[in-house]
Coordinates of C-alpha atoms and ligand atoms in Angstrom, one line a residue:
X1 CA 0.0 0.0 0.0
X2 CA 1.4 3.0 -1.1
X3 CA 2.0 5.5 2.2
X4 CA -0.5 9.0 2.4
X5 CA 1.0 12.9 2.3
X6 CA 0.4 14.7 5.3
X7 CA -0.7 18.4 4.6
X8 CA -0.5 21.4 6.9
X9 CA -2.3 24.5 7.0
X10 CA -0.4 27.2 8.8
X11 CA -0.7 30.8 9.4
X12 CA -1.2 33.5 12.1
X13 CA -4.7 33.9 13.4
X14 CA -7.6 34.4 11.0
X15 CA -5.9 34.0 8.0
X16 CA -8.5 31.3 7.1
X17 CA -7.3 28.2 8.1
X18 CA -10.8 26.7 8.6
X19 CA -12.7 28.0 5.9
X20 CA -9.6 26.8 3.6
X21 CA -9.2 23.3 5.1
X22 CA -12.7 22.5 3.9
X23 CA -11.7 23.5 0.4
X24 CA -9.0 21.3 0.3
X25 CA -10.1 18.6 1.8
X26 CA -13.6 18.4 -0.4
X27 CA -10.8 18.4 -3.5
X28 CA -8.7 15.6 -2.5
X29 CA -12.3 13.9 -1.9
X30 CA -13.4 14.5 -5.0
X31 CA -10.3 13.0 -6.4
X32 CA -11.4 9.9 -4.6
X33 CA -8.8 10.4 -2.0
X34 CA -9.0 9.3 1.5
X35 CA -8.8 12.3 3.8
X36 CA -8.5 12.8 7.8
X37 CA -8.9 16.0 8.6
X38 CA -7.7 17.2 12.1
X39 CA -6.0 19.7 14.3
X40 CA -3.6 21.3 16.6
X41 CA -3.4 21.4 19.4
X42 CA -6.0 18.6 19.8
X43 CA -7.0 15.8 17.6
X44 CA -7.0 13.0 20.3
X45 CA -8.7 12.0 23.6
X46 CA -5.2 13.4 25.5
X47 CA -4.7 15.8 22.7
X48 CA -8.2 17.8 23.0
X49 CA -7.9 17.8 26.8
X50 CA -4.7 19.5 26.4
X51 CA -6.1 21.9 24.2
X52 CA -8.6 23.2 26.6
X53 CA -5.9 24.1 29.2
X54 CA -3.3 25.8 26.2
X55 CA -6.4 28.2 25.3
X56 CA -8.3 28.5 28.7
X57 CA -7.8 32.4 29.4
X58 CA -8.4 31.3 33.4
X59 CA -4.7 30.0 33.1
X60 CA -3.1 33.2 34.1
X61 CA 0.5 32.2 34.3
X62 CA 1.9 29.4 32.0
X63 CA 5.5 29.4 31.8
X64 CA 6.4 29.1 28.4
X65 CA 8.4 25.4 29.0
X66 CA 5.3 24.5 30.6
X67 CA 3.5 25.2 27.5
X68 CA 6.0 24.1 24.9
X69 CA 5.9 20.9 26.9
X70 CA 2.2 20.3 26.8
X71 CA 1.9 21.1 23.0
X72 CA 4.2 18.5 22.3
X73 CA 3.0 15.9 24.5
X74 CA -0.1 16.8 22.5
X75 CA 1.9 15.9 18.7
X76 CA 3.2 13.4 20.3
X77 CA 0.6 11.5 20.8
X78 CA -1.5 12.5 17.8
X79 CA 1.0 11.4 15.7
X80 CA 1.0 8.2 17.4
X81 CA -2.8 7.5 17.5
X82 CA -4.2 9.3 14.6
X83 CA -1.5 10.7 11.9
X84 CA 1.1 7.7 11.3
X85 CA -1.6 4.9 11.3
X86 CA -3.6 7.2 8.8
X87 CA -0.9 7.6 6.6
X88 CA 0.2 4.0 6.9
X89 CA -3.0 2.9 5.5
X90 CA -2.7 5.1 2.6
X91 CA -5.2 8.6 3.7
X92 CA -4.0 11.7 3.4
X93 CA -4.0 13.7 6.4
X94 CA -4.5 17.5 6.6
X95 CA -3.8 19.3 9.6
X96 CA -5.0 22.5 11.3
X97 CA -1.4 23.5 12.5
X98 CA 1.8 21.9 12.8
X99 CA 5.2 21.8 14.5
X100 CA 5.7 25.3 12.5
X101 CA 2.8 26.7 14.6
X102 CA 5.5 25.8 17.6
X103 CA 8.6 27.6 15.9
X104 CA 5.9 30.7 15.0
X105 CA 4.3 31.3 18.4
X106 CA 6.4 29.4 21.0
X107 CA 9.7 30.6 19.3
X108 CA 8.9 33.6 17.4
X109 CA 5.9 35.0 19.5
X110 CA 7.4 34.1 22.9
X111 CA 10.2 34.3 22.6
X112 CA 12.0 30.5 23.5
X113 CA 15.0 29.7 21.9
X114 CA 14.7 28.1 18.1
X115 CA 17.4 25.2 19.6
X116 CA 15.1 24.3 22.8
X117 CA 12.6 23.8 20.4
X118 CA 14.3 21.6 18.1
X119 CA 15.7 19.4 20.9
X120 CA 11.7 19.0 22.0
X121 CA 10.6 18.2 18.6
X122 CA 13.5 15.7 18.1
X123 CA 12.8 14.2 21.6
X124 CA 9.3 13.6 20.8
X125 CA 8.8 13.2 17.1
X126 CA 11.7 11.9 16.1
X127 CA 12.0 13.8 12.4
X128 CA 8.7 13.1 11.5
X129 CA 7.3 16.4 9.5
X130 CA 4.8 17.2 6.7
X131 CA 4.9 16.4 3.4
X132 CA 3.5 19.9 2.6
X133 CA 2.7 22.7 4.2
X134 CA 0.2 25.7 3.1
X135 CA 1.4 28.7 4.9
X136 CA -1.4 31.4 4.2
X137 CA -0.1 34.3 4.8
X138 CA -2.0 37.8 6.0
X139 CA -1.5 41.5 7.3
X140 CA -1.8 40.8 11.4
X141 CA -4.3 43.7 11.6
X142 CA -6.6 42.2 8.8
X143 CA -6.5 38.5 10.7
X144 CA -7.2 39.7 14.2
X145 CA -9.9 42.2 12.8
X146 CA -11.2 38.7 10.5
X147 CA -11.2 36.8 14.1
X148 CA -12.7 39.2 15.8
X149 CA -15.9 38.6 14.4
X150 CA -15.8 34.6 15.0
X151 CA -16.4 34.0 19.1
X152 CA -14.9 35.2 22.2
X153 CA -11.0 36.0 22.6
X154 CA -9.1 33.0 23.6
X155 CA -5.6 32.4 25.6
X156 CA -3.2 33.4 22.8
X157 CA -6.2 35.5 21.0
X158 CA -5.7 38.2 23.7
X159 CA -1.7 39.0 22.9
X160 CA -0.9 41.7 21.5
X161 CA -0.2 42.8 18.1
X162 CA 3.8 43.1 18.7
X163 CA 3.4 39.0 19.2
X164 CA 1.4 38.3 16.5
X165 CA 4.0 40.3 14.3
X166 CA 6.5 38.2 15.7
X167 CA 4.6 35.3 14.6
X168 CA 4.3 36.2 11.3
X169 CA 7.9 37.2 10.9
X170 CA 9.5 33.6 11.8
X171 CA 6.2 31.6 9.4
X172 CA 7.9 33.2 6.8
X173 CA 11.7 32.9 7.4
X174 CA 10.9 29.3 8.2
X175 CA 8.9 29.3 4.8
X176 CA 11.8 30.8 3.2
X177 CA 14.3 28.0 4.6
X178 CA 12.0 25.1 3.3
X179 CA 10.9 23.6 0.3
X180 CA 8.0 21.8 1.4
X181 CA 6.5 25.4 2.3
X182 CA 4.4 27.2 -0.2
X183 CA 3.4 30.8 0.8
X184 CA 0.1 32.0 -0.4
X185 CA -1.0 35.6 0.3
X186 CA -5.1 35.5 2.2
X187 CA -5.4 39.0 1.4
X188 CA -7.5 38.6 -1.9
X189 CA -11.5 37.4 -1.6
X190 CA -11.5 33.9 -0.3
X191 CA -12.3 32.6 -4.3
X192 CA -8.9 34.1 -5.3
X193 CA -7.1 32.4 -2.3
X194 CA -9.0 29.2 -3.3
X195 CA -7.5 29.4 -7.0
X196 CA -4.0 29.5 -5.9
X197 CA -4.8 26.7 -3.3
X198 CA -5.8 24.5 -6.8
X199 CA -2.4 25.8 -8.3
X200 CA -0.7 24.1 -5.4
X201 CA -3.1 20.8 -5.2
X202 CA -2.2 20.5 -8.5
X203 CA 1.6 20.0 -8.1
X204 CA 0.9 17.2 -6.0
X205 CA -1.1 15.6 -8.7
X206 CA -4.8 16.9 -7.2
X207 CA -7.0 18.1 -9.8
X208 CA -9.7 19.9 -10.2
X209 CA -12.5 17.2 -10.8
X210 CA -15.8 18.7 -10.3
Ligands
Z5A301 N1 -0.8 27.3 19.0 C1 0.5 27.5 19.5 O1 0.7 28.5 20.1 N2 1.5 26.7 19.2 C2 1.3 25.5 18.5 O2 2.2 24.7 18.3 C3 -0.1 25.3 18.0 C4 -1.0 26.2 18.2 C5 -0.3 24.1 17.2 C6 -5.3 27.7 18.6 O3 -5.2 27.6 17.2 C7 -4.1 28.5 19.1 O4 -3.1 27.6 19.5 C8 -3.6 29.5 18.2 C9 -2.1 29.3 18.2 C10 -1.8 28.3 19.3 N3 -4.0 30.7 18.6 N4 -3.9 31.8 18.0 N5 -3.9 32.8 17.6 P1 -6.5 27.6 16.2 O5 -5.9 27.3 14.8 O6 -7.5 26.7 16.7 O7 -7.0 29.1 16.3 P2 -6.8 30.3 15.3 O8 -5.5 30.4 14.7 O9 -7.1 31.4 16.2 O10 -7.8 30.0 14.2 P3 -9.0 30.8 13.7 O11 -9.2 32.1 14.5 O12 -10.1 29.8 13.7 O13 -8.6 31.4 12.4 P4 -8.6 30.7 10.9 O14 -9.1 29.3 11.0 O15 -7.3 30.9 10.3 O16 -9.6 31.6 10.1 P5 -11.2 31.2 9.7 O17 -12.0 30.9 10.9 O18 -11.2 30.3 8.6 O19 -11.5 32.7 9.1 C11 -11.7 33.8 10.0 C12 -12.7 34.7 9.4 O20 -12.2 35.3 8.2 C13 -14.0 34.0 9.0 O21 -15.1 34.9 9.3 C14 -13.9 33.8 7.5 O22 -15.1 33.8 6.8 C15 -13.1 35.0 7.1 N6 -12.2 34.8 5.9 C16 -11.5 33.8 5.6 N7 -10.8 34.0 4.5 C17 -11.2 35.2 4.0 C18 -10.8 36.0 2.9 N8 -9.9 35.5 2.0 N9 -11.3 37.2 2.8 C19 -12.2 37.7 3.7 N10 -12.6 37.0 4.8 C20 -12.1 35.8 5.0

């Protein structure tokens, strides 16, 4: 059986992560591909649980160990119970947020050495990475104002802009140091975002089949 690619979807907040994933994931469906869709941090019993602490704003003061910790204990353990035996049995898995979310936030946002983080993500995923990754790419200003209309302000929601710049900044040097990164721009009207996400389905052999 021939092994599945595992896509990412990355990007700083509102840049349309979720309203994109559905897009790709009704392509590759349409191309008769099997497709798990899921997320980080989450995407597990353990994984979800974590989740609820990372974005609970009643958690005042998590050290930023502590949190790099618990959203790798998070990968960790999706990758062992959902992504790896998906992709062994030949789906395609696409992923709300990676590892690169980690480098972004966690190293670029607060601030944790780029090396601490690389010796946590060789500790626990021992160089397992995507096959592609999406990195959609958006003015902070425009995402936060695109968020703020979807629900209240979570955990990392309520930083401020000076982080979320920082975010942005390392997504595209680490874009700009990998080839499996394609950068496309979420200014345009979602349709026009949607076309360039065909352009880059399509180098993987994903057509348009409607
Ligand atoms: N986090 C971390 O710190 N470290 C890690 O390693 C990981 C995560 C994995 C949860 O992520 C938080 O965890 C995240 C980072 C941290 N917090 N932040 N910030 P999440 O992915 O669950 O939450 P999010 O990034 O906040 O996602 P979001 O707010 O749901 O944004 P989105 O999915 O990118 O956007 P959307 O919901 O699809 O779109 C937002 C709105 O914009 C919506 O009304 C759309 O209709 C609209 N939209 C979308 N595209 C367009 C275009 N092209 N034009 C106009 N309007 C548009």
């Amino acid at each position: 059986m021939t092994k599945g690619k595992f896509l990412t979807v990355e990007g700083v907040e509102g840049v349309g992560k979720s309203s994109n994933m559905d897009f790709i994931c009704d392509l590759l469906e349409r191309n008769h591909i099997p497709t798990v869709t899921t997320r980080e941090p989450g995407g597990t019993f353990c994984g979800e649980r974590i989740r609820e602490i990372l974005l609970d704003k009643r958690v005042l003061d998590l050290s930023p160990v502590a949190e790099l910790s618990l959203l790798f204990a998070a990968r960790a353990q999706h990758v062992y119970e959902v992504i790896k035996p998906a992709l062994d049995k030949g789906s395609w898995v696409v992923c709300d947020r990676f590892t690169d979310s980690t480098y972004a936030y966690q190293g670029g946002g607060r601030q944790l050495s780029m090396q601490l983080i690389a010796a946590v993500e060789a500790l626990t995923l021992d160089g397992f990475r995507p096959d592609y990754t999406l990195l959609l790419d958006l003015d902070v200003a425009e995402g936060l104002n695109r968020a703020a209309n979807v629900g209240e302000k979570d955990r990392f929601e309520s930083e401020n802009v000076a982080f979320f710049d920082r975010v942005r900044s390392t997504f595209l040097e680490r874009a700009g140091q990998s080839t499996r990164t394609t950068v496309i721009s979420a200014a345009p009207p979602l349709q026009e975002v949607q076309a360039q996400i065909r352009v880059w389905l399509a180098t993987m052999g994903v057509n348009d089949a409607s």
